[in-house]
Short mmCIF file of C-alpha atoms in Angstrom, two decimals:
data_model
loop_
_atom_site.label_atom_id
_atom_site.label_comp_id
_atom_site.label_asym_id
_atom_site.label_seq_id
_atom_site.Cartn_x
_atom_site.Cartn_y
_atom_site.Cartn_z
CA MET A 1 117.10 -25.73 -49.54
CA LYS A 2 114.87 -28.71 -47.70
CA GLU A 3 117.07 -30.86 -46.58
CA ILE A 4 117.21 -33.94 -48.16
CA ARG A 5 116.51 -37.61 -46.41
CA PRO A 6 118.32 -40.27 -48.49
CA THR A 7 116.99 -43.36 -49.13
CA SER A 8 118.72 -45.59 -45.98
CA ASN A 9 120.56 -49.14 -47.86
CA LYS A 10 119.03 -51.31 -46.12
CA VAL A 11 115.80 -50.08 -47.87
CA MET A 12 117.44 -50.07 -50.66
CA GLN A 13 118.33 -53.79 -51.10
CA ALA A 14 115.03 -54.29 -50.26
CA LEU A 15 113.29 -52.24 -52.93
CA PHE A 16 115.83 -54.37 -55.63
CA ASN A 17 115.61 -57.33 -53.96
CA ILE A 18 111.66 -57.06 -54.41
CA LEU A 19 112.31 -55.77 -58.36
CA GLY A 20 114.57 -58.79 -58.49
CA ASP A 21 114.91 -59.29 -62.48
CA LYS A 22 112.43 -56.65 -63.24
CA VAL A 23 114.85 -54.01 -63.13
CA ARG A 24 116.98 -55.23 -66.13
CA GLY A 25 115.98 -53.81 -69.61
CA SER A 26 113.31 -51.62 -68.08
CA LYS A 27 113.25 -47.61 -68.25
CA PHE A 28 113.16 -46.38 -64.77
CA LEU A 29 111.35 -43.79 -63.81
CA ASP A 30 113.31 -41.78 -60.42
CA LEU A 31 110.83 -39.18 -59.30
CA PHE A 32 112.10 -36.79 -56.08
CA ALA A 33 115.80 -37.91 -57.01
CA GLY A 34 117.55 -35.99 -54.43
CA THR A 35 121.03 -37.39 -54.30
CA GLY A 36 120.35 -39.81 -57.46
CA THR A 37 121.49 -43.15 -55.64
CA ILE A 38 117.88 -45.50 -56.63
CA GLY A 39 118.80 -44.07 -60.19
CA LEU A 40 122.12 -44.89 -60.43
CA GLU A 41 121.88 -48.09 -58.81
CA SER A 42 118.90 -49.22 -61.05
CA LEU A 43 121.42 -48.36 -63.91
CA LYS A 44 123.98 -50.41 -61.81
CA ARG A 45 121.72 -53.27 -61.83
CA GLY A 46 120.61 -52.89 -65.90
CA ALA A 47 118.08 -51.11 -66.14
CA ASP A 48 118.23 -49.76 -70.07
CA SER A 49 117.54 -46.11 -69.19
CA CYS A 50 116.55 -44.11 -66.12
CA VAL A 51 114.68 -40.07 -65.94
CA PHE A 52 115.77 -38.33 -62.60
CA VAL A 53 113.35 -35.89 -61.84
CA GLU A 54 115.10 -32.60 -59.37
CA SER A 55 113.35 -29.67 -58.56
CA VAL A 56 116.16 -28.37 -56.79
CA ARG A 57 118.70 -27.34 -59.89
CA ALA A 58 121.78 -27.99 -57.20
CA ARG A 59 120.84 -31.56 -56.74
CA ALA A 60 119.54 -32.11 -60.18
CA ASP A 61 122.98 -30.59 -61.19
CA SER A 62 125.08 -32.63 -58.58
CA ILE A 63 123.35 -35.93 -60.42
CA LYS A 64 123.72 -34.52 -63.82
CA GLY A 65 127.63 -35.28 -62.74
CA LYS A 66 127.33 -38.73 -62.25
CA THR A 67 125.51 -39.88 -65.90
CA ASP A 68 124.76 -39.12 -68.99
CA SER A 69 120.94 -40.02 -68.05
CA LEU A 70 118.38 -36.79 -68.76
CA VAL A 71 118.11 -35.47 -65.82
CA LEU A 72 114.91 -32.53 -65.39
CA SER A 73 115.45 -29.76 -62.54
CA LEU A 74 111.59 -28.97 -62.53
CA GLU A 75 108.62 -29.38 -60.06
CA ILE A 76 106.68 -32.86 -60.43
CA ARG A 77 103.82 -31.42 -62.36
CA ARG A 78 105.51 -29.53 -64.69
CA ALA A 79 108.31 -32.70 -65.02
CA LEU A 80 104.91 -35.38 -65.47
CA SER A 81 103.51 -33.02 -67.77
CA TRP A 82 106.87 -32.89 -69.96
CA LEU A 83 106.67 -36.18 -69.79
CA ALA A 84 103.83 -37.06 -71.05
CA LYS A 85 104.02 -34.50 -73.86
CA ARG A 86 107.32 -36.49 -75.27
CA GLU A 87 105.30 -40.64 -75.15
CA MET A 88 107.62 -40.90 -72.36
CA LYS A 89 106.92 -44.55 -70.44
CA PHE A 90 108.61 -45.65 -67.54
CA ASP A 91 108.40 -49.63 -66.88
CA ILE A 92 109.33 -49.01 -63.30
CA ILE A 93 108.76 -44.80 -61.26
CA PHE A 94 109.93 -44.49 -58.10
CA ALA A 95 109.36 -41.29 -55.62
CA ASP A 96 110.50 -41.12 -52.66
CA PRO A 97 108.41 -38.06 -51.63
CA PRO A 98 109.84 -35.65 -48.53
CA TYR A 99 107.94 -37.20 -45.44
CA ASN A 100 105.44 -36.08 -43.97
CA SER A 101 103.77 -33.87 -46.87
CA ASP A 102 100.67 -34.14 -48.75
CA TRP A 103 102.48 -35.98 -50.92
CA CYS A 104 101.87 -39.52 -50.49
CA GLU A 105 97.94 -38.97 -51.29
CA THR A 106 98.52 -35.76 -54.11
CA LEU A 107 101.29 -38.00 -56.40
CA PRO A 108 98.66 -41.07 -57.85
CA THR A 109 96.21 -38.14 -58.74
CA LEU A 110 98.49 -36.36 -60.46
CA GLN A 111 97.81 -34.61 -64.49
CA ASN A 112 99.82 -36.91 -66.67
CA LEU A 113 101.18 -40.15 -63.98
CA ASN A 114 98.78 -42.23 -65.97
CA LYS A 115 100.73 -41.11 -69.44
CA ILE A 116 103.74 -42.00 -68.31
CA PHE A 117 102.84 -45.90 -67.60
CA THR A 118 103.09 -49.04 -69.36
CA PRO A 119 100.09 -51.38 -69.05
CA ASP A 120 102.76 -53.40 -66.58
CA SER A 121 104.21 -50.42 -64.82
CA ILE A 122 105.47 -50.49 -61.44
CA PHE A 123 104.80 -47.64 -59.12
CA ILE A 124 106.27 -47.64 -55.86
CA ILE A 125 106.11 -44.52 -53.11
CA GLU A 126 108.73 -44.44 -50.66
CA HIS A 127 107.13 -42.80 -47.45
CA SER A 128 107.20 -42.56 -43.50
CA THR A 129 105.46 -45.51 -41.68
CA ARG A 130 103.41 -42.57 -40.39
CA GLU A 131 101.63 -41.45 -43.31
CA ASN A 132 98.69 -43.97 -44.50
CA LEU A 133 98.90 -43.75 -48.26
CA THR A 134 94.91 -45.05 -49.26
CA LEU A 135 94.42 -43.84 -52.69
CA SER A 136 91.03 -42.39 -51.08
CA GLU A 137 90.99 -40.64 -54.87
CA ASN A 138 92.18 -42.68 -57.72
CA PRO A 139 91.48 -42.07 -60.94
CA TYR A 140 93.81 -44.76 -62.78
CA ASN A 141 92.98 -47.59 -60.94
CA LEU A 142 96.00 -48.12 -59.31
CA GLN A 143 95.54 -50.83 -56.66
CA ILE A 144 97.99 -50.92 -53.80
CA ILE A 145 100.09 -54.53 -54.63
CA SER A 146 101.66 -54.13 -51.25
CA THR A 147 103.35 -52.07 -48.27
CA ARG A 148 106.50 -52.85 -46.74
CA GLU A 149 108.28 -51.38 -43.75
CA TYR A 150 111.36 -50.74 -42.99
CA GLY A 151 111.55 -49.15 -39.11
CA GLU A 152 110.56 -45.76 -40.21
CA THR A 153 110.23 -46.50 -43.69
CA ALA A 154 107.55 -47.93 -46.03
CA LEU A 155 107.85 -49.02 -49.69
CA THR A 156 104.52 -49.36 -51.48
CA PHE A 157 103.99 -50.67 -54.91
CA MET A 158 100.72 -50.10 -57.01
CA ASN A 159 100.02 -51.12 -60.45
CA LEU A 160 97.18 -50.11 -62.97
CA LEU A 161 94.31 -52.59 -62.52
#
């Protein structure tokens, strides 16, 4: 089982300060959920619902013990397909993939990603400041709104053009 790197309290506080009132009443998706901290915080802050995606079964089971929300223990590509087939859409999509992997550039290009967006969705990727998220391949017309850095961690905010 890969080691998890939970989002620091500083980064989590910054994330929710930036999102502000957008969380209240939203449909939230927590990809690479790990311990589920971000998704659980979204619910505390008034999200209508949160779906957690964590491929490691033990971690997914741990999240299930903390919430009645939907927890999918699936690889990300399979989870996106599952969500798209059910026509589930999300206002806020947060992804915290393993640092220094190819996920930073791969995530915005995954098949079915566009099918889970609303016209006003916000897509956030947490990544290492050493990783440069450029959207070199951009099949869904995503645009980077901003990137904020907190020590070794960056949050990149995107939406649809």
